[in-house]
Amino acid sequence: MGSVPISRIVSCLDGYDPDALHVEKAREAMRACITPIVDTELVPVRKALGRVLAQEVVPAINVPAHDNSAMDGYAVRFADLDQPLQEIGSALAGKPFAGRVGPGQCVRVMTGAVMPAGSDTVVIQEVVKKEGERIVVPPGQKRAQNVRYAGEDLKIGVPVLSDGQYLRPAELGLIASLGIGEVRVKRRLRVAFFSTGDELASIGTALKEGERIVVPPGQKRAQNVRYAGEDLKIGVPVLSDGQYLRPAELGLIASLGIGEVRVKRRLRVAFFSTGDELASIGTALKEG
């Protein structure tokens, strides 16, 4: 955030009203006070969902890794399609044909099979007329049809994801397709939800007269925060006299029940006692 006080940042906003700041202005104020997280950690791809990438992802392999058939059919030389072709072998995904397709020859291929050397086109099996070990291909075919080329999706050395990218299932699938097992991500934002009020008691404690149990605040909001990849600290003990927060250990503090002036003052003292600054503003937002 730098050396500029939060209070000065907030007070410089257009239309600033400390008791009734519009929601968008309040968001603007918070964004102006945010310092991006710089700490990073290395995590397995399987555990990176919802995290923020802290590196550029550059393929070390092509995807696909080789020229391959996009359909079940026959790998042929396009120049030979005006004549019957001799089937000389087969190629499966993961089991390439070891030879080479010469003039007047073809190889039976399955989807994903490496294109045999010498071939340049795949004719789908449904249109081929088979006569023993020979096939007849009908007219109307196109050169290089039904072929997927190496690097067609992702090329070696060409960045595919950048620093700061939010990692959703699609991004993780892309990373996994490159054979990458671990990625560097930003440290999780540490978030604390807590409630204030002399009438509140923590779960598991005996109630005194006039007290009530404090329910873990904002359960739905807490769920959303968890899915957004933050290190959630929910159910922080109720703040009372003599208790101090440690804002430096947290990235976001969300509190409930600080409407009373004396509670605001207590909260402010709790922050200032640790050397941190608290900017207290009201928002023009109707509850419910």
PDB file of C-alpha atoms in Angstrom:
ATOM      1  CA  MET A   1       0.000   0.000   0.000  1.00  0.00           C
ATOM      2  CA  GLY A   2       2.928   2.339   0.530  1.00  0.00           C
ATOM      3  CA  SER A   3       3.248   5.190   3.014  1.00  0.00           C
ATOM      4  CA  VAL A   4       0.027   7.032   2.114  1.00  0.00           C
ATOM      5  CA  PRO A   5      -2.500   6.640   4.970  1.00  0.00           C
ATOM      6  CA  ILE A   6      -5.695   4.747   4.174  1.00  0.00           C
ATOM      7  CA  SER A   7      -7.777   7.620   5.526  1.00  0.00           C
ATOM      8  CA  ARG A   8      -6.218  10.015   3.013  1.00  0.00           C
ATOM      9  CA  ILE A   9      -6.837   7.622   0.109  1.00  0.00           C
ATOM     10  CA  VAL A  10     -10.476   7.193   1.066  1.00  0.00           C
ATOM     11  CA  SER A  11     -11.138  10.883   1.734  1.00  0.00           C
ATOM     12  CA  CYS A  12      -9.841  11.806  -1.736  1.00  0.00           C
ATOM     13  CA  LEU A  13     -12.570   9.827  -3.478  1.00  0.00           C
ATOM     14  CA  ASP A  14     -15.195  11.804  -5.381  1.00  0.00           C
ATOM     15  CA  GLY A  15     -18.411  12.088  -3.392  1.00  0.00           C
ATOM     16  CA  TYR A  16     -16.768  10.874  -0.197  1.00  0.00           C
ATOM     17  CA  ASP A  17     -19.126  10.639   2.763  1.00  0.00           C
ATOM     18  CA  PRO A  18     -17.689   8.794   5.795  1.00  0.00           C
ATOM     19  CA  ASP A  19     -21.179   7.832   6.967  1.00  0.00           C
ATOM     20  CA  ALA A  20     -22.799   6.835   3.658  1.00  0.00           C
ATOM     21  CA  LEU A  21     -20.325   5.902   0.956  1.00  0.00           C
ATOM     22  CA  HIS A  22     -21.967   4.263  -2.052  1.00  0.00           C
ATOM     23  CA  VAL A  23     -21.064   0.611  -2.546  1.00  0.00           C
ATOM     24  CA  GLU A  24     -19.072   1.191  -5.738  1.00  0.00           C
ATOM     25  CA  LYS A  25     -17.104   3.970  -4.038  1.00  0.00           C
ATOM     26  CA  ALA A  26     -16.455   1.697  -1.074  1.00  0.00           C
ATOM     27  CA  ARG A  27     -15.123  -0.938  -3.469  1.00  0.00           C
ATOM     28  CA  GLU A  28     -12.987   1.712  -5.137  1.00  0.00           C
ATOM     29  CA  ALA A  29     -11.611   2.689  -1.745  1.00  0.00           C
ATOM     30  CA  MET A  30     -10.735  -0.905  -0.904  1.00  0.00           C
ATOM     31  CA  ARG A  31      -9.070  -1.488  -4.274  1.00  0.00           C
ATOM     32  CA  ALA A  32      -6.987   1.666  -3.772  1.00  0.00           C
ATOM     33  CA  CYS A  33      -5.652   0.243  -0.501  1.00  0.00           C
ATOM     34  CA  ILE A  34      -4.803  -3.234  -1.752  1.00  0.00           C
ATOM     35  CA  THR A  35      -1.240  -4.448  -2.136  1.00  0.00           C
ATOM     36  CA  PRO A  36      -0.967  -7.502  -4.419  1.00  0.00           C
ATOM     37  CA  ILE A  37       0.355 -10.718  -2.871  1.00  0.00           C
ATOM     38  CA  VAL A  38       3.913 -11.446  -3.980  1.00  0.00           C
ATOM     39  CA  ASP A  39       4.657 -14.619  -2.006  1.00  0.00           C
ATOM     40  CA  THR A  40       4.454 -17.806  -4.065  1.00  0.00           C
ATOM     41  CA  GLU A  41       4.502 -21.546  -3.533  1.00  0.00           C
ATOM     42  CA  LEU A  42       4.845 -24.676  -5.653  1.00  0.00           C
ATOM     43  CA  VAL A  43       1.768 -26.940  -5.597  1.00  0.00           C
ATOM     44  CA  PRO A  44       0.708 -30.112  -7.426  1.00  0.00           C
ATOM     45  CA  VAL A  45      -1.558 -29.451 -10.412  1.00  0.00           C
ATOM     46  CA  ARG A  46      -4.257 -31.590  -8.771  1.00  0.00           C
ATOM     47  CA  LYS A  47      -4.381 -29.109  -5.884  1.00  0.00           C
ATOM     48  CA  ALA A  48      -4.138 -25.900  -7.925  1.00  0.00           C
ATOM     49  CA  LEU A  49      -7.854 -25.413  -8.649  1.00  0.00           C
ATOM     50  CA  GLY A  50      -8.920 -21.867  -7.765  1.00  0.00           C
ATOM     51  CA  ARG A  51      -5.362 -20.641  -7.281  1.00  0.00           C
ATOM     52  CA  VAL A  52      -3.656 -17.754  -9.091  1.00  0.00           C
ATOM     53  CA  LEU A  53      -0.766 -18.633 -11.359  1.00  0.00           C
ATOM     54  CA  ALA A  54       2.587 -17.071 -10.474  1.00  0.00           C
ATOM     55  CA  GLN A  55       4.507 -18.148 -13.547  1.00  0.00           C
ATOM     56  CA  GLU A  56       4.268 -18.233 -17.304  1.00  0.00           C
ATOM     57  CA  VAL A  57       3.397 -21.664 -18.676  1.00  0.00           C
ATOM     58  CA  VAL A  58       5.462 -22.457 -21.778  1.00  0.00           C
ATOM     59  CA  PRO A  59       5.060 -25.860 -23.483  1.00  0.00           C
ATOM     60  CA  ALA A  60       8.134 -28.074 -23.635  1.00  0.00           C
ATOM     61  CA  ILE A  61       6.250 -30.434 -25.947  1.00  0.00           C
ATOM     62  CA  ASN A  62       3.885 -30.055 -28.875  1.00  0.00           C
ATOM     63  CA  VAL A  63       0.182 -30.856 -28.468  1.00  0.00           C
ATOM     64  CA  PRO A  64      -0.552 -33.046 -30.333  1.00  0.00           C
ATOM     65  CA  ALA A  65       2.948 -34.477 -30.027  1.00  0.00           C
ATOM     66  CA  HIS A  66       2.859 -35.909 -33.567  1.00  0.00           C
ATOM     67  CA  ASP A  67       0.862 -35.828 -36.792  1.00  0.00           C
ATOM     68  CA  ASN A  68      -2.055 -38.166 -36.179  1.00  0.00           C
ATOM     69  CA  SER A  69      -5.318 -39.398 -37.594  1.00  0.00           C
ATOM     70  CA  ALA A  70      -8.468 -37.556 -36.530  1.00  0.00           C
ATOM     71  CA  MET A  71     -10.710 -40.436 -37.637  1.00  0.00           C
ATOM     72  CA  ASP A  72     -10.827 -44.202 -38.028  1.00  0.00           C
ATOM     73  CA  GLY A  73     -10.006 -45.011 -41.649  1.00  0.00           C
ATOM     74  CA  TYR A  74      -7.077 -45.356 -44.018  1.00  0.00           C
ATOM     75  CA  ALA A  75      -3.869 -43.332 -44.272  1.00  0.00           C
ATOM     76  CA  VAL A  76      -3.108 -42.801 -47.937  1.00  0.00           C
ATOM     77  CA  ARG A  77      -1.058 -40.772 -50.385  1.00  0.00           C
ATOM     78  CA  PHE A  78      -3.466 -38.263 -51.893  1.00  0.00           C
ATOM     79  CA  ALA A  79      -1.764 -38.579 -55.291  1.00  0.00           C
ATOM     80  CA  ASP A  80      -2.770 -42.280 -55.439  1.00  0.00           C
ATOM     81  CA  LEU A  81      -6.517 -41.948 -54.921  1.00  0.00           C
ATOM     82  CA  ASP A  82      -7.313 -42.528 -58.596  1.00  0.00           C
ATOM     83  CA  GLN A  83      -6.493 -46.243 -58.224  1.00  0.00           C
ATOM     84  CA  PRO A  84      -7.214 -49.189 -55.882  1.00  0.00           C
ATOM     85  CA  LEU A  85      -4.828 -49.231 -52.898  1.00  0.00           C
ATOM     86  CA  GLN A  86      -3.089 -52.160 -51.238  1.00  0.00           C
ATOM     87  CA  GLU A  87      -3.499 -52.349 -47.429  1.00  0.00           C
ATOM     88  CA  ILE A  88      -0.055 -53.097 -45.981  1.00  0.00           C
ATOM     89  CA  GLY A  89      -0.645 -52.815 -42.235  1.00  0.00           C
ATOM     90  CA  SER A  90      -2.355 -50.978 -39.414  1.00  0.00           C
ATOM     91  CA  ALA A  91      -1.641 -48.254 -36.851  1.00  0.00           C
ATOM     92  CA  LEU A  92      -3.319 -47.811 -33.490  1.00  0.00           C
ATOM     93  CA  ALA A  93      -3.139 -44.976 -30.973  1.00  0.00           C
ATOM     94  CA  GLY A  94       0.112 -45.693 -29.138  1.00  0.00           C
ATOM     95  CA  LYS A  95       1.211 -48.365 -31.647  1.00  0.00           C
ATOM     96  CA  PRO A  96       2.570 -46.715 -34.823  1.00  0.00           C
ATOM     97  CA  PHE A  97       3.064 -48.463 -38.139  1.00  0.00           C
ATOM     98  CA  ALA A  98       6.779 -49.194 -38.517  1.00  0.00           C
ATOM     99  CA  GLY A  99       7.018 -49.052 -42.279  1.00  0.00           C
ATOM    100  CA  ARG A 100       6.425 -46.479 -44.963  1.00  0.00           C
ATOM    101  CA  VAL A 101       3.481 -45.985 -47.303  1.00  0.00           C
ATOM    102  CA  GLY A 102       4.643 -46.254 -50.888  1.00  0.00           C
ATOM    103  CA  PRO A 103       2.890 -45.669 -54.217  1.00  0.00           C
ATOM    104  CA  GLY A 104      -0.428 -47.521 -54.443  1.00  0.00           C
ATOM    105  CA  GLN A 105      -0.402 -48.474 -50.730  1.00  0.00           C
ATOM    106  CA  CYS A 106      -2.417 -47.575 -47.609  1.00  0.00           C
ATOM    107  CA  VAL A 107      -2.445 -48.301 -43.887  1.00  0.00           C
ATOM    108  CA  ARG A 108      -5.487 -48.933 -41.700  1.00  0.00           C
ATOM    109  CA  VAL A 109      -5.471 -46.276 -38.914  1.00  0.00           C
ATOM    110  CA  MET A 110      -7.457 -45.666 -35.752  1.00  0.00           C
ATOM    111  CA  THR A 111      -8.221 -42.246 -34.266  1.00  0.00           C
ATOM    112  CA  GLY A 112      -5.111 -40.827 -32.597  1.00  0.00           C
ATOM    113  CA  ALA A 113      -2.689 -43.117 -34.423  1.00  0.00           C
ATOM    114  CA  VAL A 114       0.565 -41.577 -35.659  1.00  0.00           C
ATOM    115  CA  MET A 115       0.366 -40.849 -39.381  1.00  0.00           C
ATOM    116  CA  PRO A 116       2.491 -43.470 -41.177  1.00  0.00           C
ATOM    117  CA  ALA A 117       5.539 -42.144 -42.991  1.00  0.00           C
ATOM    118  CA  GLY A 118       4.744 -41.317 -46.590  1.00  0.00           C
ATOM    119  CA  SER A 119       1.005 -40.741 -46.064  1.00  0.00           C
ATOM    120  CA  ASP A 120      -0.652 -37.308 -46.089  1.00  0.00           C
ATOM    121  CA  THR A 121      -4.410 -37.913 -46.009  1.00  0.00           C
ATOM    122  CA  VAL A 122      -6.941 -40.005 -44.073  1.00  0.00           C
ATOM    123  CA  VAL A 123     -10.052 -41.398 -45.749  1.00  0.00           C
ATOM    124  CA  ILE A 124     -12.801 -42.368 -43.287  1.00  0.00           C
ATOM    125  CA  GLN A 125     -13.676 -46.055 -43.245  1.00  0.00           C
ATOM    126  CA  GLU A 126     -17.380 -45.457 -43.896  1.00  0.00           C
ATOM    127  CA  VAL A 127     -16.850 -44.355 -47.507  1.00  0.00           C
ATOM    128  CA  VAL A 128     -14.237 -46.929 -48.502  1.00  0.00           C
ATOM    129  CA  LYS A 129     -15.126 -50.027 -50.523  1.00  0.00           C
ATOM    130  CA  LYS A 130     -12.987 -52.942 -49.399  1.00  0.00           C
ATOM    131  CA  GLU A 131     -12.085 -55.745 -51.819  1.00  0.00           C
ATOM    132  CA  GLY A 132      -9.920 -58.272 -49.949  1.00  0.00           C
ATOM    133  CA  GLU A 133      -6.588 -56.558 -49.192  1.00  0.00           C
ATOM    134  CA  ARG A 134      -7.398 -53.682 -51.515  1.00  0.00           C
ATOM    135  CA  ILE A 135      -9.596 -50.628 -51.009  1.00  0.00           C
ATOM    136  CA  VAL A 136     -11.301 -48.321 -53.429  1.00  0.00           C
ATOM    137  CA  VAL A 137     -11.701 -44.682 -52.421  1.00  0.00           C
ATOM    138  CA  PRO A 138     -14.589 -42.711 -53.933  1.00  0.00           C
ATOM    139  CA  PRO A 139     -13.923 -39.320 -55.573  1.00  0.00           C
ATOM    140  CA  GLY A 140     -14.396 -36.034 -53.675  1.00  0.00           C
ATOM    141  CA  GLN A 141     -11.610 -36.434 -51.109  1.00  0.00           C
ATOM    142  CA  LYS A 142      -9.390 -33.497 -50.078  1.00  0.00           C
ATOM    143  CA  ARG A 143      -5.633 -33.476 -49.532  1.00  0.00           C
ATOM    144  CA  ALA A 144      -4.668 -33.574 -45.800  1.00  0.00           C
ATOM    145  CA  GLN A 145      -8.252 -34.236 -44.681  1.00  0.00           C
ATOM    146  CA  ASN A 146      -8.785 -35.791 -41.238  1.00  0.00           C
ATOM    147  CA  VAL A 147      -5.186 -35.155 -40.161  1.00  0.00           C
ATOM    148  CA  ARG A 148      -4.190 -33.382 -36.932  1.00  0.00           C
ATOM    149  CA  TYR A 149      -0.705 -31.920 -37.085  1.00  0.00           C
ATOM    150  CA  ALA A 150       1.933 -31.800 -34.344  1.00  0.00           C
ATOM    151  CA  GLY A 151       1.664 -28.545 -32.390  1.00  0.00           C
ATOM    152  CA  GLU A 152      -1.722 -27.740 -33.910  1.00  0.00           C
ATOM    153  CA  ASP A 153      -3.140 -27.004 -30.442  1.00  0.00           C
ATOM    154  CA  LEU A 154      -0.026 -25.991 -28.477  1.00  0.00           C
ATOM    155  CA  LYS A 155       3.477 -25.349 -29.810  1.00  0.00           C
ATOM    156  CA  ILE A 156       6.840 -25.751 -28.097  1.00  0.00           C
ATOM    157  CA  GLY A 157       8.092 -22.427 -26.756  1.00  0.00           C
ATOM    158  CA  VAL A 158       4.846 -20.488 -27.302  1.00  0.00           C
ATOM    159  CA  PRO A 159       3.387 -19.309 -23.923  1.00  0.00           C
ATOM    160  CA  VAL A 160      -0.139 -20.533 -23.232  1.00  0.00           C
ATOM    161  CA  LEU A 161      -0.833 -19.102 -19.739  1.00  0.00           C
ATOM    162  CA  SER A 162       0.507 -15.961 -18.110  1.00  0.00           C
ATOM    163  CA  ASP A 163       1.382 -14.860 -14.599  1.00  0.00           C
ATOM    164  CA  GLY A 164      -1.784 -13.859 -12.740  1.00  0.00           C
ATOM    165  CA  GLN A 165      -4.098 -16.304 -14.546  1.00  0.00           C
ATOM    166  CA  TYR A 166      -6.908 -17.698 -12.376  1.00  0.00           C
ATOM    167  CA  LEU A 167      -6.779 -21.482 -12.550  1.00  0.00           C
ATOM    168  CA  ARG A 168     -10.103 -23.093 -13.459  1.00  0.00           C
ATOM    169  CA  PRO A 169     -10.632 -26.703 -14.601  1.00  0.00           C
ATOM    170  CA  ALA A 170      -9.934 -25.709 -18.224  1.00  0.00           C
ATOM    171  CA  GLU A 171      -6.563 -24.169 -17.361  1.00  0.00           C
ATOM    172  CA  LEU A 172      -5.586 -27.164 -15.220  1.00  0.00           C
ATOM    173  CA  GLY A 173      -6.507 -29.531 -18.049  1.00  0.00           C
ATOM    174  CA  LEU A 174      -4.297 -27.529 -20.393  1.00  0.00           C
ATOM    175  CA  ILE A 175      -1.377 -27.636 -17.941  1.00  0.00           C
ATOM    176  CA  ALA A 176      -1.815 -31.377 -17.392  1.00  0.00           C
ATOM    177  CA  SER A 177      -1.836 -31.973 -21.168  1.00  0.00           C
ATOM    178  CA  LEU A 178       1.708 -30.571 -21.225  1.00  0.00           C
ATOM    179  CA  GLY A 179       2.882 -33.153 -18.710  1.00  0.00           C
ATOM    180  CA  ILE A 180       3.455 -30.516 -16.018  1.00  0.00           C
ATOM    181  CA  GLY A 181       2.943 -31.942 -12.527  1.00  0.00           C
ATOM    182  CA  GLU A 182       3.517 -28.831 -10.389  1.00  0.00           C
ATOM    183  CA  VAL A 183       2.877 -25.119 -10.868  1.00  0.00           C
ATOM    184  CA  ARG A 184       3.947 -22.015  -8.993  1.00  0.00           C
ATOM    185  CA  VAL A 185       0.999 -20.056  -7.614  1.00  0.00           C
ATOM    186  CA  LYS A 186       0.413 -17.010  -5.448  1.00  0.00           C
ATOM    187  CA  ARG A 187       0.139 -17.613  -1.732  1.00  0.00           C
ATOM    188  CA  ARG A 188      -3.459 -17.844  -0.623  1.00  0.00           C
ATOM    189  CA  LEU A 189      -5.067 -14.675   0.667  1.00  0.00           C
ATOM    190  CA  ARG A 190      -5.627 -15.090   4.403  1.00  0.00           C
ATOM    191  CA  VAL A 191      -9.186 -14.131   5.323  1.00  0.00           C
ATOM    192  CA  ALA A 192     -10.751 -13.817   8.763  1.00  0.00           C
ATOM    193  CA  PHE A 193     -14.470 -13.616   9.555  1.00  0.00           C
ATOM    194  CA  PHE A 194     -15.416 -12.601  13.063  1.00  0.00           C
ATOM    195  CA  SER A 195     -18.216 -11.018  15.078  1.00  0.00           C
ATOM    196  CA  THR A 196     -18.198  -8.403  17.814  1.00  0.00           C
ATOM    197  CA  GLY A 197     -20.656  -7.723  20.611  1.00  0.00           C
ATOM    198  CA  ASP A 198     -20.829  -8.225  24.361  1.00  0.00           C
ATOM    199  CA  GLU A 199     -23.905 -10.453  23.956  1.00  0.00           C
ATOM    200  CA  LEU A 200     -22.073 -12.993  21.797  1.00  0.00           C
ATOM    201  CA  ALA A 201     -20.546 -16.222  23.044  1.00  0.00           C
ATOM    202  CA  SER A 202     -18.436 -18.736  21.166  1.00  0.00           C
ATOM    203  CA  ILE A 203     -19.750 -22.183  20.259  1.00  0.00           C
ATOM    204  CA  GLY A 204     -19.194 -24.692  23.051  1.00  0.00           C
ATOM    205  CA  THR A 205     -19.318 -22.187  25.922  1.00  0.00           C
ATOM    206  CA  ALA A 206     -22.002 -21.934  28.577  1.00  0.00           C
ATOM    207  CA  LEU A 207     -24.365 -19.013  27.982  1.00  0.00           C
ATOM    208  CA  LYS A 208     -24.708 -16.311  30.585  1.00  0.00           C
ATOM    209  CA  GLU A 209     -27.862 -14.262  30.991  1.00  0.00           C
ATOM    210  CA  GLY A 210     -28.444 -12.078  27.925  1.00  0.00           C
ATOM    211  CA  GLU A 211     -25.882 -13.900  25.758  1.00  0.00           C
ATOM    212  CA  ARG A 212     -26.380 -15.801  22.520  1.00  0.00           C
ATOM    213  CA  ILE A 213     -24.238 -18.120  20.447  1.00  0.00           C
ATOM    214  CA  VAL A 214     -22.341 -16.499  17.599  1.00  0.00           C
ATOM    215  CA  VAL A 215     -22.954 -18.477  14.419  1.00  0.00           C
ATOM    216  CA  PRO A 216     -19.946 -18.712  12.091  1.00  0.00           C
ATOM    217  CA  PRO A 217     -20.472 -15.497  10.132  1.00  0.00           C
ATOM    218  CA  GLY A 218     -21.430 -15.368   6.503  1.00  0.00           C
ATOM    219  CA  GLN A 219     -21.504 -19.108   5.835  1.00  0.00           C
ATOM    220  CA  LYS A 220     -22.381 -18.620   2.153  1.00  0.00           C
ATOM    221  CA  ARG A 221     -19.778 -15.868   1.797  1.00  0.00           C
ATOM    222  CA  ALA A 222     -17.284 -18.086   3.572  1.00  0.00           C
ATOM    223  CA  GLN A 223     -18.035 -20.868   1.092  1.00  0.00           C
ATOM    224  CA  ASN A 224     -17.453 -18.498  -1.817  1.00  0.00           C
ATOM    225  CA  VAL A 225     -14.179 -17.351  -0.300  1.00  0.00           C
ATOM    226  CA  ARG A 226     -13.046 -20.947   0.101  1.00  0.00           C
ATOM    227  CA  TYR A 227     -13.804 -21.707  -3.544  1.00  0.00           C
ATOM    228  CA  ALA A 228     -11.913 -18.569  -4.573  1.00  0.00           C
ATOM    229  CA  GLY A 229      -8.769 -20.138  -3.138  1.00  0.00           C
ATOM    230  CA  GLU A 230      -8.248 -18.163   0.043  1.00  0.00           C
ATOM    231  CA  ASP A 231      -6.938 -19.452   3.345  1.00  0.00           C
ATOM    232  CA  LEU A 232     -10.149 -18.986   5.309  1.00  0.00           C
ATOM    233  CA  LYS A 233     -10.132 -18.420   9.039  1.00  0.00           C
ATOM    234  CA  ILE A 234     -13.761 -18.588  10.154  1.00  0.00           C
ATOM    235  CA  GLY A 235     -15.048 -18.465  13.671  1.00  0.00           C
ATOM    236  CA  VAL A 236     -12.326 -16.182  14.983  1.00  0.00           C
ATOM    237  CA  PRO A 237     -13.084 -15.650  18.695  1.00  0.00           C
ATOM    238  CA  VAL A 238     -15.356 -12.737  19.543  1.00  0.00           C
ATOM    239  CA  LEU A 239     -13.374  -9.549  20.008  1.00  0.00           C
ATOM    240  CA  SER A 240     -13.599  -8.209  23.550  1.00  0.00           C
ATOM    241  CA  ASP A 241     -11.616  -5.915  25.820  1.00  0.00           C
ATOM    242  CA  GLY A 242      -7.950  -6.788  25.853  1.00  0.00           C
ATOM    243  CA  GLN A 243      -8.038  -8.848  22.643  1.00  0.00           C
ATOM    244  CA  TYR A 244      -5.982  -7.655  19.696  1.00  0.00           C
ATOM    245  CA  LEU A 245      -6.200  -8.612  16.049  1.00  0.00           C
ATOM    246  CA  ARG A 246      -3.058  -9.204  14.003  1.00  0.00           C
ATOM    247  CA  PRO A 247      -3.919  -7.510  10.669  1.00  0.00           C
ATOM    248  CA  ALA A 248      -0.384  -7.999   9.375  1.00  0.00           C
ATOM    249  CA  GLU A 249      -1.023 -11.748   9.424  1.00  0.00           C
ATOM    250  CA  LEU A 250      -4.187 -11.399   7.359  1.00  0.00           C
ATOM    251  CA  GLY A 251      -5.071 -10.094   3.910  1.00  0.00           C
ATOM    252  CA  LEU A 252      -8.770  -9.491   4.503  1.00  0.00           C
ATOM    253  CA  ILE A 253     -10.823  -9.074   7.674  1.00  0.00           C
ATOM    254  CA  ALA A 254     -14.616  -9.224   7.419  1.00  0.00           C
ATOM    255  CA  SER A 255     -16.506  -8.389  10.588  1.00  0.00           C
ATOM    256  CA  LEU A 256     -20.141  -8.420  11.639  1.00  0.00           C
ATOM    257  CA  GLY A 257     -21.872  -6.455  14.362  1.00  0.00           C
ATOM    258  CA  ILE A 258     -19.740  -3.316  14.612  1.00  0.00           C
ATOM    259  CA  GLY A 259     -22.575  -0.836  14.371  1.00  0.00           C
ATOM    260  CA  GLU A 260     -22.224   0.524  17.870  1.00  0.00           C
ATOM    261  CA  VAL A 261     -19.904   3.471  18.303  1.00  0.00           C
ATOM    262  CA  ARG A 262     -18.216   1.946  21.339  1.00  0.00           C
ATOM    263  CA  VAL A 263     -17.603  -1.308  19.470  1.00  0.00           C
ATOM    264  CA  LYS A 264     -16.082   0.614  16.557  1.00  0.00           C
ATOM    265  CA  ARG A 265     -13.861   2.368  19.030  1.00  0.00           C
ATOM    266  CA  ARG A 266     -12.849  -0.929  20.610  1.00  0.00           C
ATOM    267  CA  LEU A 267     -12.091  -2.375  17.180  1.00  0.00           C
ATOM    268  CA  ARG A 268     -10.055   0.697  16.271  1.00  0.00           C
ATOM    269  CA  VAL A 269      -8.051   0.373  19.509  1.00  0.00           C
ATOM    270  CA  ALA A 270      -7.446  -3.308  18.752  1.00  0.00           C
ATOM    271  CA  PHE A 271      -5.955  -2.419  15.385  1.00  0.00           C
ATOM    272  CA  PHE A 272      -3.944   0.552  16.527  1.00  0.00           C
ATOM    273  CA  SER A 273      -2.523  -1.473  19.411  1.00  0.00           C
ATOM    274  CA  THR A 274      -0.676  -3.550  16.832  1.00  0.00           C
ATOM    275  CA  GLY A 275       0.547  -0.542  14.868  1.00  0.00           C
ATOM    276  CA  ASP A 276      -1.902  -0.995  11.978  1.00  0.00           C
ATOM    277  CA  GLU A 277      -4.303   1.511  10.515  1.00  0.00           C
ATOM    278  CA  LEU A 278      -8.082   1.181  10.396  1.00  0.00           C
ATOM    279  CA  ALA A 279     -10.282   3.229   8.063  1.00  0.00           C
ATOM    280  CA  SER A 280     -13.906   3.106   9.220  1.00  0.00           C
ATOM    281  CA  ILE A 281     -16.557   4.063   6.661  1.00  0.00           C
ATOM    282  CA  GLY A 282     -20.280   3.567   6.351  1.00  0.00           C
ATOM    283  CA  THR A 283     -21.956   2.403   3.159  1.00  0.00           C
ATOM    284  CA  ALA A 284     -25.248   3.500   1.640  1.00  0.00           C
ATOM    285  CA  LEU A 285     -26.555  -0.061   1.494  1.00  0.00           C
ATOM    286  CA  LYS A 286     -29.861  -1.317   2.807  1.00  0.00           C
ATOM    287  CA  GLU A 287     -29.670  -4.623   4.640  1.00  0.00           C
ATOM    288  CA  GLY A 288     -31.443  -7.614   3.111  1.00  0.00           C
TER     289      GLY A 288
END
